[in-house]
Short mmCIF file of C-alpha atoms in Angstrom, two decimals:
data_model
loop_
_atom_site.label_atom_id
_atom_site.label_comp_id
_atom_site.label_asym_id
_atom_site.label_seq_id
_atom_site.Cartn_x
_atom_site.Cartn_y
_atom_site.Cartn_z
CA MET Y 1 1.32 -33.26 3.02
CA SER Y 2 0.15 -30.48 5.30
CA GLY Y 3 -0.54 -27.05 3.89
CA ARG Y 4 -0.47 -23.76 5.67
CA LEU Y 5 -2.44 -20.56 5.35
CA SER Y 6 -1.21 -17.19 6.52
CA VAL Y 7 -3.23 -14.00 6.40
CA VAL Y 8 -0.70 -11.22 6.05
CA GLY Y 9 -1.17 -7.55 6.96
CA LEU Y 10 0.68 -5.25 4.58
CA GLY Y 11 -0.04 -2.09 6.57
CA PRO Y 12 -0.94 1.09 4.66
CA GLY Y 13 0.43 1.49 1.15
CA ASP Y 14 4.17 1.59 1.67
CA ALA Y 15 6.79 -1.09 2.28
CA ARG Y 16 8.19 0.78 5.28
CA TYR Y 17 5.17 -0.40 7.30
CA LEU Y 18 5.88 -4.09 6.67
CA THR Y 19 6.93 -6.13 9.69
CA ALA Y 20 9.74 -8.68 9.55
CA GLU Y 21 7.13 -11.42 10.13
CA ALA Y 22 5.07 -10.25 7.13
CA VAL Y 23 8.12 -10.22 4.85
CA GLU Y 24 8.95 -13.76 5.93
CA ALA Y 25 5.39 -15.03 5.36
CA LEU Y 26 5.28 -13.47 1.88
CA ASP Y 27 8.69 -14.94 1.01
CA ALA Y 28 7.66 -18.44 2.07
CA ALA Y 29 4.36 -18.59 0.16
CA HIS Y 30 3.79 -20.73 -2.94
CA ALA Y 31 0.63 -18.80 -3.76
CA LEU Y 32 -0.70 -15.34 -2.97
CA TYR Y 33 -4.39 -14.44 -2.86
CA GLY Y 34 -5.83 -10.97 -2.49
CA TYR Y 35 -7.50 -7.88 -3.80
CA GLY Y 36 -5.57 -6.79 -6.92
CA PRO Y 37 -4.15 -3.47 -5.64
CA TYR Y 38 -2.83 -5.17 -2.49
CA LEU Y 39 -1.16 -7.95 -4.48
CA GLU Y 40 0.53 -5.30 -6.61
CA ARG Y 41 2.36 -4.04 -3.55
CA VAL Y 42 4.17 -7.37 -3.13
CA PRO Y 43 7.31 -7.75 -5.28
CA GLU Y 44 6.88 -10.47 -7.94
CA ARG Y 45 8.66 -13.82 -7.56
CA ALA Y 46 8.90 -16.30 -10.40
CA SER Y 47 8.09 -19.22 -8.09
CA GLN Y 48 4.82 -17.75 -6.77
CA ARG Y 49 1.37 -17.96 -8.28
CA ARG Y 50 -0.95 -14.96 -7.76
CA TYR Y 51 -4.73 -15.00 -7.58
CA ALA Y 52 -6.22 -11.53 -7.70
CA SER Y 53 -9.87 -10.95 -6.94
CA ASP Y 54 -12.27 -8.09 -6.46
CA ASN Y 55 -12.57 -6.24 -3.15
CA ARG Y 56 -16.13 -7.46 -2.60
CA GLU Y 57 -15.33 -11.15 -3.05
CA GLU Y 58 -13.92 -11.75 0.39
CA ARG Y 59 -15.66 -15.03 1.16
CA VAL Y 60 -15.01 -16.53 -2.27
CA ARG Y 61 -11.35 -15.55 -1.98
CA ALA Y 62 -11.13 -16.99 1.53
CA ALA Y 63 -12.65 -20.31 0.43
CA ALA Y 64 -10.34 -20.57 -2.59
CA ALA Y 65 -7.27 -19.89 -0.46
CA LEU Y 66 -8.33 -22.43 2.16
CA ALA Y 67 -9.00 -25.10 -0.48
CA HIS Y 68 -5.59 -24.44 -1.99
CA ALA Y 69 -3.84 -24.72 1.39
CA ALA Y 70 -5.78 -27.92 2.15
CA GLN Y 71 -4.09 -29.45 -0.92
CA GLY Y 72 -0.74 -28.99 0.83
CA ALA Y 73 0.43 -25.59 -0.41
CA LEU Y 74 1.82 -22.67 1.56
CA VAL Y 75 -0.74 -19.99 0.83
CA ALA Y 76 -0.70 -16.34 1.87
CA VAL Y 77 -3.77 -14.12 1.73
CA VAL Y 78 -2.68 -10.48 1.65
CA SER Y 79 -4.66 -7.75 3.33
CA GLY Y 80 -4.19 -3.99 3.52
CA GLY Y 81 -3.57 -2.61 7.00
CA ASP Y 82 -4.16 -5.24 9.66
CA PRO Y 83 -6.01 -8.38 8.53
CA GLY Y 84 -7.96 -8.46 11.79
CA VAL Y 85 -9.48 -4.97 11.49
CA PHE Y 86 -12.33 -4.78 8.97
CA ALA Y 87 -10.33 -7.05 6.67
CA MET Y 88 -9.66 -10.65 5.62
CA ALA Y 89 -9.02 -12.53 8.89
CA ALA Y 90 -12.69 -12.66 9.95
CA ALA Y 91 -13.72 -13.88 6.48
CA ILE Y 92 -11.15 -16.70 6.73
CA CYS Y 93 -12.45 -17.70 10.17
CA GLU Y 94 -16.04 -17.66 8.89
CA GLU Y 95 -15.13 -19.98 6.03
CA ILE Y 96 -13.26 -22.34 8.35
CA GLU Y 97 -16.33 -22.52 10.59
CA SER Y 98 -18.74 -23.27 7.75
CA GLY Y 99 -16.38 -25.25 5.50
CA PRO Y 100 -15.26 -28.89 5.38
CA GLU Y 101 -13.81 -30.47 8.54
CA SER Y 102 -10.35 -30.66 6.93
CA TRP Y 103 -10.08 -26.84 7.00
CA ARG Y 104 -10.16 -26.93 10.81
CA MET Y 105 -6.99 -29.05 10.77
CA LEU Y 106 -5.04 -26.49 8.73
CA ASP Y 107 -2.15 -24.55 10.21
CA VAL Y 108 -3.56 -21.00 10.00
CA SER Y 109 -1.63 -17.94 11.13
CA ILE Y 110 -2.64 -14.31 11.12
CA VAL Y 111 0.24 -11.87 10.68
CA PRO Y 112 -0.75 -8.50 12.14
CA GLY Y 113 -0.05 -5.21 10.39
CA ILE Y 114 -0.29 -1.47 10.95
CA THR Y 115 -3.98 -0.68 10.57
CA ALA Y 116 -5.00 2.66 9.02
CA MET Y 117 -6.01 4.36 12.26
CA LEU Y 118 -2.57 3.75 13.79
CA ALA Y 119 -0.80 5.11 10.70
CA VAL Y 120 -3.04 8.18 10.45
CA ALA Y 121 -2.74 8.84 14.18
CA ALA Y 122 1.06 8.60 13.99
CA ARG Y 123 1.21 11.10 11.12
CA ILE Y 124 -0.65 13.77 13.08
CA GLY Y 125 0.45 13.18 16.69
CA ALA Y 126 -1.45 10.96 19.12
CA PRO Y 127 -5.22 11.40 18.71
CA LEU Y 128 -5.74 7.78 19.89
CA GLY Y 129 -3.74 8.50 23.04
CA HIS Y 130 -6.70 7.69 25.25
CA ASP Y 131 -9.76 5.39 25.15
CA PHE Y 132 -11.00 5.05 21.58
CA CYS Y 133 -13.12 2.93 19.31
CA ALA Y 134 -13.03 1.81 15.69
CA LEU Y 135 -16.30 1.81 13.80
CA SER Y 136 -17.03 0.98 10.17
CA LEU Y 137 -19.62 3.27 8.58
CA SER Y 138 -20.50 0.62 6.05
CA ASP Y 139 -24.12 -0.46 6.42
CA ASN Y 140 -23.75 -3.40 4.03
CA LEU Y 141 -23.75 -5.94 6.86
CA LYS Y 142 -25.38 -4.03 9.72
CA PRO Y 143 -28.38 -1.72 9.86
CA TRP Y 144 -27.83 2.04 9.85
CA HIS Y 145 -29.72 2.54 13.12
CA LEU Y 146 -27.14 0.34 14.86
CA ILE Y 147 -24.34 2.52 13.51
CA GLU Y 148 -26.17 5.56 14.90
CA ARG Y 149 -26.54 3.84 18.24
CA ARG Y 150 -22.80 3.09 18.34
CA LEU Y 151 -21.93 6.68 17.40
CA ASP Y 152 -24.18 7.92 20.22
CA ALA Y 153 -22.69 5.48 22.74
CA ALA Y 154 -19.07 6.18 21.82
CA ALA Y 155 -19.32 9.97 21.65
CA SER Y 156 -21.41 10.40 24.78
CA ALA Y 157 -19.08 8.19 26.82
CA GLY Y 158 -16.00 10.13 25.70
CA PHE Y 159 -14.30 7.69 23.33
CA VAL Y 160 -12.24 9.06 20.44
CA ILE Y 161 -13.77 7.51 17.30
CA ALA Y 162 -11.90 6.16 14.28
CA LEU Y 163 -14.27 5.87 11.32
CA TYR Y 164 -13.38 3.22 8.74
CA ASN Y 165 -15.05 3.14 5.31
CA PRO Y 166 -16.58 6.61 5.71
CA VAL Y 167 -17.80 6.92 2.12
CA SER Y 168 -18.20 4.81 -0.99
CA ARG Y 169 -20.02 5.26 -4.29
CA ALA Y 170 -22.85 3.10 -2.99
CA ARG Y 171 -23.00 4.96 0.35
CA PRO Y 172 -23.02 8.68 -0.45
CA TRP Y 173 -24.96 10.17 2.52
CA GLN Y 174 -23.82 8.10 5.50
CA PHE Y 175 -20.73 10.13 6.40
CA ALA Y 176 -22.58 13.45 6.66
CA ALA Y 177 -25.31 11.74 8.67
CA ALA Y 178 -22.71 10.34 11.06
CA ILE Y 179 -21.12 13.77 11.57
CA GLU Y 180 -24.54 15.28 12.19
CA ARG Y 181 -25.16 12.57 14.78
CA LEU Y 182 -21.86 13.22 16.54
CA ARG Y 183 -22.65 16.95 16.81
CA ARG Y 184 -25.42 16.08 19.23
CA HIS Y 185 -22.78 14.95 21.71
CA LEU Y 186 -19.58 16.85 20.99
CA PRO Y 187 -18.67 20.56 20.89
CA PRO Y 188 -18.44 22.20 17.41
CA SER Y 189 -14.72 22.79 18.02
CA THR Y 190 -13.91 19.07 18.47
CA PRO Y 191 -10.86 18.27 16.28
CA VAL Y 192 -11.45 15.88 13.39
CA VAL Y 193 -8.53 14.34 11.44
CA PHE Y 194 -8.91 13.23 7.82
CA GLY Y 195 -6.10 10.94 6.72
CA ARG Y 196 -6.22 10.05 3.04
CA ALA Y 197 -3.96 7.52 1.32
CA VAL Y 198 -1.61 7.48 4.30
CA GLY Y 199 1.89 6.30 3.38
CA ARG Y 200 1.28 6.75 -0.34
CA PRO Y 201 2.70 9.51 -2.57
CA ASP Y 202 -0.71 11.25 -2.67
CA GLU Y 203 -1.12 11.18 1.12
CA GLN Y 204 -3.12 14.05 2.54
CA MET Y 205 -3.78 14.93 6.17
CA ASP Y 206 -6.35 17.53 7.19
CA VAL Y 207 -7.44 18.75 10.60
CA VAL Y 208 -10.81 20.49 10.79
CA MET Y 209 -13.37 21.19 13.48
CA LEU Y 210 -16.46 19.02 13.87
CA ASN Y 211 -18.72 21.83 12.64
CA ALA Y 212 -16.96 21.72 9.24
CA ALA Y 213 -16.32 17.98 9.03
CA ASP Y 214 -19.25 17.10 6.77
CA ALA Y 215 -18.01 19.61 4.18
CA THR Y 216 -14.55 18.00 4.08
CA PRO Y 217 -13.97 15.54 1.22
CA ALA Y 218 -13.64 11.88 2.20
CA ASP Y 219 -13.52 8.74 0.08
CA MET Y 220 -12.80 5.02 0.35
CA ALA Y 221 -9.11 5.70 1.01
CA THR Y 222 -9.86 8.06 3.90
CA LEU Y 223 -9.71 7.24 7.59
CA VAL Y 224 -11.39 9.79 9.86
CA ILE Y 225 -10.59 10.28 13.55
CA VAL Y 226 -13.11 12.28 15.57
CA GLY Y 227 -11.64 13.55 18.82
CA SER Y 228 -13.09 13.64 22.32
CA ARG Y 229 -13.26 16.50 24.83
CA GLU Y 230 -9.66 15.66 25.73
CA THR Y 231 -8.34 16.01 22.17
CA ARG Y 232 -6.13 19.05 21.64
CA VAL Y 233 -4.53 20.77 18.65
CA VAL Y 234 -0.99 22.14 19.10
CA ASP Y 235 -0.10 24.71 16.45
CA ARG Y 236 3.48 24.73 15.26
CA PRO Y 237 5.05 27.54 13.22
CA GLY Y 238 5.88 26.26 9.72
CA ARG Y 239 4.73 22.72 10.49
CA THR Y 240 1.45 20.83 10.48
CA PRO Y 241 -0.26 20.98 13.85
CA LEU Y 242 -0.06 18.12 16.31
CA VAL Y 243 -3.33 16.56 17.40
CA TYR Y 244 -3.31 14.50 20.57
CA THR Y 245 -5.67 13.18 23.18
CA SER Y 246 -4.63 13.85 26.73
CA ARG Y 247 -4.48 10.93 29.11
CA ALA Y 248 -5.92 13.04 31.91
CA VAL Y 249 -9.68 13.30 31.66
CA VAL Y 250 -11.90 16.35 31.72
CA GLU Y 251 -14.96 15.28 33.70
CA VAL Y 252 -17.93 14.35 31.48
CA SER Y 253 -21.40 15.20 32.75
CA ALA Y 254 -23.48 12.13 33.61
CA MET H 1 21.83 22.43 13.80
CA SER H 2 18.36 20.98 13.77
CA GLY H 3 17.58 17.93 15.84
CA ARG H 4 14.94 15.35 15.33
CA LEU H 5 12.79 13.29 17.62
CA SER H 6 11.16 10.02 16.66
CA VAL H 7 8.85 8.02 18.88
CA VAL H 8 9.27 4.43 17.81
CA GLY H 9 6.82 1.58 18.31
CA LEU H 10 8.59 -1.73 18.94
CA GLY H 11 5.43 -3.82 18.83
CA PRO H 12 5.01 -6.64 21.35
CA GLY H 13 8.16 -8.28 22.69
CA ASP H 14 9.71 -9.84 19.62
CA ALA H 15 11.77 -8.46 16.74
CA ARG H 16 9.49 -10.08 14.16
CA TYR H 17 6.91 -7.37 14.86
CA LEU H 18 9.30 -4.51 13.98
CA THR H 19 8.48 -2.54 10.85
CA ALA H 20 11.14 -1.48 8.36
CA GLU H 21 10.48 2.15 9.35
CA ALA H 22 11.10 1.38 13.03
CA VAL H 23 14.40 -0.40 12.28
CA GLU H 24 15.51 2.62 10.24
CA ALA H 25 14.61 5.11 12.97
CA LEU H 26 16.45 3.07 15.60
CA ASP H 27 19.53 2.76 13.36
CA ALA H 28 19.66 6.51 12.72
CA ALA H 29 19.39 7.63 16.35
CA HIS H 30 22.27 9.15 18.33
CA ALA H 31 20.40 8.60 21.58
CA LEU H 32 17.66 6.26 22.76
CA TYR H 33 15.26 7.02 25.60
CA GLY H 34 12.77 4.63 27.12
CA TYR H 35 11.56 2.34 29.83
CA GLY H 36 14.42 -0.05 30.63
CA PRO H 37 12.84 -3.33 29.43
CA TYR H 38 11.91 -1.74 26.09
CA LEU H 39 15.44 -0.39 25.57
CA GLU H 40 16.79 -3.87 26.25
CA ARG H 41 14.97 -5.14 23.17
CA VAL H 42 17.02 -2.86 20.90
CA PRO H 43 20.44 -4.28 19.87
CA GLU H 44 23.30 -2.23 21.35
CA ARG H 45 25.36 0.05 19.14
CA ALA H 46 28.63 1.59 20.26
CA SER H 47 27.72 4.98 18.78
CA GLN H 48 24.41 5.31 20.63
CA ARG H 49 23.79 6.63 24.13
CA ARG H 50 20.93 5.06 26.11
CA TYR H 51 18.81 6.72 28.77
CA ALA H 52 16.64 4.23 30.65
CA SER H 53 13.91 5.40 32.97
CA ASP H 54 11.10 3.97 35.03
CA ASN H 55 7.73 3.13 33.49
CA ARG H 56 5.96 5.82 35.51
CA GLU H 57 8.25 8.66 34.46
CA GLU H 58 6.70 9.30 31.07
CA ARG H 59 6.58 13.09 31.21
CA VAL H 60 10.09 13.45 32.64
CA ARG H 61 11.41 11.10 29.94
CA ALA H 62 9.52 12.99 27.23
CA ALA H 63 10.93 16.35 28.38
CA ALA H 64 14.48 15.00 28.57
CA ALA H 65 14.25 13.54 25.07
CA LEU H 66 12.81 16.77 23.64
CA ALA H 67 15.52 18.88 25.31
CA HIS H 68 18.17 16.55 23.89
CA ALA H 69 16.71 16.75 20.36
CA ALA H 70 16.47 20.55 20.65
CA GLN H 71 20.28 20.57 21.08
CA GLY H 72 20.56 19.12 17.57
CA ALA H 73 20.66 15.37 18.21
CA LEU H 74 18.73 12.60 16.50
CA VAL H 75 16.78 11.16 19.41
CA ALA H 76 14.50 8.12 19.45
CA VAL H 77 12.07 7.42 22.26
CA VAL H 78 11.17 3.74 22.25
CA SER H 79 7.74 2.47 23.18
CA GLY H 80 6.28 -1.01 23.46
CA GLY H 81 3.45 -1.79 21.05
CA ASP H 82 2.27 1.33 19.23
CA PRO H 83 3.45 4.64 20.70
CA GLY H 84 0.04 6.19 20.03
CA VAL H 85 -2.01 3.67 22.04
CA PHE H 86 -1.72 4.20 25.81
CA ALA H 87 1.98 4.90 25.35
CA MET H 88 4.62 7.60 24.80
CA ALA H 89 3.34 9.65 21.85
CA ALA H 90 0.68 11.52 23.83
CA ALA H 91 3.19 12.33 26.58
CA ILE H 92 5.56 13.79 23.95
CA CYS H 93 2.75 15.93 22.50
CA GLU H 94 1.78 17.14 25.98
CA GLU H 95 5.34 18.22 26.68
CA ILE H 96 5.61 20.00 23.33
CA GLU H 97 2.42 21.91 24.12
CA SER H 98 3.54 23.00 27.57
CA GLY H 99 7.28 23.31 26.88
CA PRO H 100 9.49 26.04 25.38
CA GLU H 101 8.57 27.48 21.97
CA SER H 102 11.65 25.84 20.40
CA TRP H 103 10.16 22.39 20.95
CA ARG H 104 7.34 23.26 18.53
CA MET H 105 9.93 23.79 15.78
CA LEU H 106 11.39 20.30 16.17
CA ASP H 107 11.02 17.67 13.49
CA VAL H 108 8.95 15.08 15.36
CA SER H 109 7.86 11.80 13.86
CA ILE H 110 5.81 9.00 15.35
CA VAL H 111 6.63 5.53 14.00
CA PRO H 112 3.61 3.27 14.47
CA GLY H 113 3.89 -0.29 15.75
CA ILE H 114 1.78 -3.37 16.33
CA THR H 115 -0.22 -2.61 19.45
CA ALA H 116 -1.00 -5.45 21.88
CA MET H 117 -4.65 -5.87 20.89
CA LEU H 118 -3.72 -6.48 17.24
CA ALA H 119 -1.08 -9.03 18.20
CA VAL H 120 -3.36 -10.87 20.62
CA ALA H 121 -6.23 -10.82 18.13
CA ALA H 122 -3.99 -12.23 15.41
CA ARG H 123 -2.82 -15.09 17.65
CA ILE H 124 -6.37 -16.28 18.31
CA GLY H 125 -8.22 -15.50 15.05
CA ALA H 126 -10.08 -12.25 14.45
CA PRO H 127 -11.95 -11.13 17.58
CA LEU H 128 -11.58 -7.48 16.47
CA GLY H 129 -13.15 -8.29 13.10
CA HIS H 130 -16.00 -5.89 13.69
CA ASP H 131 -16.58 -2.61 15.57
CA PHE H 132 -14.46 -2.51 18.72
CA CYS H 133 -13.01 -0.21 21.32
CA ALA H 134 -9.83 0.01 23.34
CA LEU H 135 -10.15 1.00 26.97
CA SER H 136 -7.52 1.30 29.67
CA LEU H 137 -8.67 0.04 33.06
CA SER H 138 -6.13 2.25 34.83
CA ASP H 139 -7.87 4.79 37.03
CA ASN H 140 -4.68 6.74 37.71
CA LEU H 141 -5.71 9.58 35.38
CA LYS H 142 -9.48 9.13 35.11
CA PRO H 143 -12.13 8.39 37.72
CA TRP H 144 -13.42 4.83 38.08
CA HIS H 145 -17.04 5.86 37.48
CA LEU H 146 -16.05 7.07 34.01
CA ILE H 147 -14.49 3.69 33.24
CA GLU H 148 -17.76 2.05 34.32
CA ARG H 149 -19.69 4.40 32.10
CA ARG H 150 -17.49 3.52 29.13
CA LEU H 151 -17.83 -0.21 29.80
CA ASP H 152 -21.62 0.21 29.90
CA ALA H 153 -21.67 2.25 26.70
CA ALA H 154 -19.38 -0.07 24.75
CA ALA H 155 -20.97 -3.36 25.81
CA SER H 156 -24.57 -2.23 25.43
CA ALA H 157 -23.92 -0.84 21.95
CA GLY H 158 -22.27 -4.08 20.79
CA PHE H 159 -18.60 -3.11 20.56
CA VAL H 160 -15.96 -5.76 21.17
CA ILE H 161 -13.80 -4.39 24.02
CA ALA H 162 -10.01 -4.60 24.29
CA LEU H 163 -8.96 -3.95 27.89
CA TYR H 164 -5.47 -2.51 28.35
CA ASN H 165 -3.78 -2.42 31.78
CA PRO H 166 -6.34 -4.76 33.36
CA VAL H 167 -4.47 -5.26 36.63
CA SER H 168 -1.49 -3.87 38.49
CA ARG H 169 -0.21 -4.18 42.04
CA ALA H 170 -1.76 -0.82 42.87
CA ARG H 171 -5.09 -1.70 41.21
CA PRO H 172 -6.06 -5.15 42.49
CA TRP H 173 -9.91 -5.04 42.32
CA GLN H 174 -10.64 -3.10 39.12
CA PHE H 175 -10.53 -5.99 36.68
CA ALA H 176 -13.07 -8.12 38.56
CA ALA H 177 -15.29 -5.04 38.94
CA ALA H 178 -15.10 -4.41 35.19
CA ILE H 179 -16.08 -8.01 34.39
CA GLU H 180 -18.99 -7.79 36.83
CA ARG H 181 -20.09 -4.60 35.08
CA LEU H 182 -19.90 -6.21 31.63
CA ARG H 183 -22.09 -9.12 32.81
CA ARG H 184 -24.97 -6.69 33.12
CA HIS H 185 -24.95 -6.29 29.34
CA LEU H 186 -23.52 -9.47 27.83
CA PRO H 187 -24.53 -13.15 27.96
CA PRO H 188 -22.52 -15.40 30.35
CA SER H 189 -21.23 -17.35 27.34
CA THR H 190 -19.58 -14.31 25.70
CA PRO H 191 -16.02 -15.33 24.70
CA VAL H 192 -13.19 -13.55 26.51
CA VAL H 193 -9.57 -13.81 25.30
CA PHE H 194 -6.63 -13.42 27.68
CA GLY H 195 -3.37 -12.79 25.86
CA ARG H 196 -0.34 -12.71 28.13
CA ALA H 197 3.19 -11.76 27.05
CA VAL H 198 2.24 -12.10 23.39
CA GLY H 199 5.25 -12.71 21.15
CA ARG H 200 7.49 -13.62 24.09
CA PRO H 201 8.73 -17.09 25.04
CA ASP H 202 6.28 -17.23 27.96
CA GLU H 203 3.29 -16.22 25.82
CA GLN H 204 -0.02 -17.63 26.96
CA MET H 205 -3.43 -17.41 25.30
CA ASP H 206 -6.62 -18.43 27.08
CA VAL H 207 -10.21 -18.34 25.92
CA VAL H 208 -12.88 -18.43 28.63
CA MET H 209 -16.51 -17.43 28.94
CA LEU H 210 -17.51 -14.13 30.54
CA ASN H 211 -18.97 -15.93 33.56
CA ALA H 212 -15.48 -17.25 34.42
CA ALA H 213 -13.42 -14.27 33.35
CA ASP H 214 -12.93 -12.71 36.77
CA ALA H 215 -11.43 -15.99 38.03
CA THR H 216 -8.84 -16.03 35.22
CA PRO H 217 -5.40 -14.68 36.13
CA ALA H 218 -4.41 -11.37 34.52
CA ASP H 219 -1.46 -9.08 35.16
CA MET H 220 0.27 -6.04 33.70
CA ALA H 221 1.45 -8.05 30.68
CA THR H 222 -2.08 -9.24 29.84
CA LEU H 223 -4.38 -7.82 27.20
CA VAL H 224 -8.00 -8.92 27.50
CA ILE H 225 -10.52 -8.93 24.64
CA VAL H 226 -14.18 -9.23 25.60
CA GLY H 227 -16.33 -10.32 22.68
CA SER H 228 -19.72 -9.08 21.53
CA ARG H 229 -22.86 -11.02 20.61
CA GLU H 230 -21.26 -11.61 17.20
CA THR H 231 -18.09 -13.20 18.60
CA ARG H 232 -17.81 -16.92 17.93
CA VAL H 233 -15.48 -19.73 19.00
CA VAL H 234 -14.52 -22.32 16.38
CA ASP H 235 -13.18 -25.50 17.95
CA ARG H 236 -10.41 -27.28 16.07
CA PRO H 237 -9.25 -30.83 16.79
CA GLY H 238 -5.70 -30.76 18.15
CA ARG H 239 -5.38 -26.98 17.79
CA THR H 240 -6.28 -23.95 19.86
CA PRO H 241 -9.77 -22.69 18.99
CA LEU H 242 -10.28 -19.74 16.68
CA VAL H 243 -12.16 -16.76 18.07
CA TYR H 244 -13.62 -14.28 15.60
CA THR H 245 -16.25 -11.60 15.40
CA SER H 246 -18.59 -11.90 12.48
CA ARG H 247 -19.07 -8.90 10.24
CA ALA H 248 -22.77 -9.61 9.95
CA VAL H 249 -24.67 -8.30 12.93
CA VAL H 250 -27.18 -10.05 15.18
CA GLU H 251 -29.79 -7.40 15.95
CA VAL H 252 -29.30 -5.79 19.39
CA SER H 253 -32.38 -4.83 21.34
CA ALA H 254 -32.90 -1.07 21.65
#
């Protein structure tokens, strides 16, 4: 009997972001694995077993799901946003590489989802309308000086920057340090978008300038987009402003 | 009467990538605007008018859609992939900024979609599993030397690089020049993923090494992902290999 593993992107916290492919993969699964709050977003089915685990146990969860699928089950691992962006798909691939040979034979499919930066960008306009990068501020698995180097490289070359994992309880100072770093390269008036809990009832979007960004609250549910020299704010009477990055480039000094 | 404009991401070329929100926005529209091949993906409805235009007429299309919505209609502009990533949302924002005051009053919503790099990444594993950037190789609206500078910055700082618009009839040499540029920073064995027509019947995925990437065919329907030093290829007997980028970082020289 041949099992199957799918890694399913749920998008941000609302069912309207689910793709048809994700709904189908969730429907077909015998067993669901995932971080508790993500599993809670999936409607219960009597025929499905659920295995909730903590957010930090990615590799253990990946190995358990692979072992289950290798026994012949249809297993779905659920992931917030897109599983391929700072989420479960890389952990699954890592476990396949280091695990038993039989895991390499498994039918594995990754079902993409709307990642946070796309949802936040859509809510505010089109800040990712030109060249951009996505950078995790977590220094759990990479040294802080490398994060600084990437901030320098991205800002000085004119990329818009989406910051994932800006703040956590264990990482209280990194976000302010990153903003300070970016100020070396970008004008104080550069637009910065804070998207918190996008797609959830407590969603909040804020647009500030870079010189005030370190004083703006951010947490684990916040995605921050730092603009480039081409990013513009369009005020609208009675509506939130639009923030977009123009496709035509202002020349950057060498 | 107050009109409404939505800019709807269709994802790559298959209905399984559509989100529930996108289906709803398409259903509600009185009029659809878009590049012909994207409009053809949306099932016809007798009550809807369709306005197809050429791929290069983004600003004219945006202005026409805004003017139509300002007359009180529910208008949807369709976009391949995600409208916020090298697509229609920025053009709509540009037109709102430069257009009549009434356009700023319009109810505008951007409906995110699965952009090509997420779909290609999902098909091959998790090459975007760590810090990455998205860069358009089109030099229609930015000078080529700036593209080179961004390639240098991204590769030397260890970002995985998703290349949009690698080749077109009018830009025959840029892709090979970009690969040559990246070889200055990355080992010859760096994995490079070519995803062509992802989600369509003629989909093709190829994994090559950087030293052979400029000899690999690419066209307007191709999305290329160039790995970093952390990107690994996992061979699987009888299956396509998995390509993923590890979350743990190999130290980069300063």
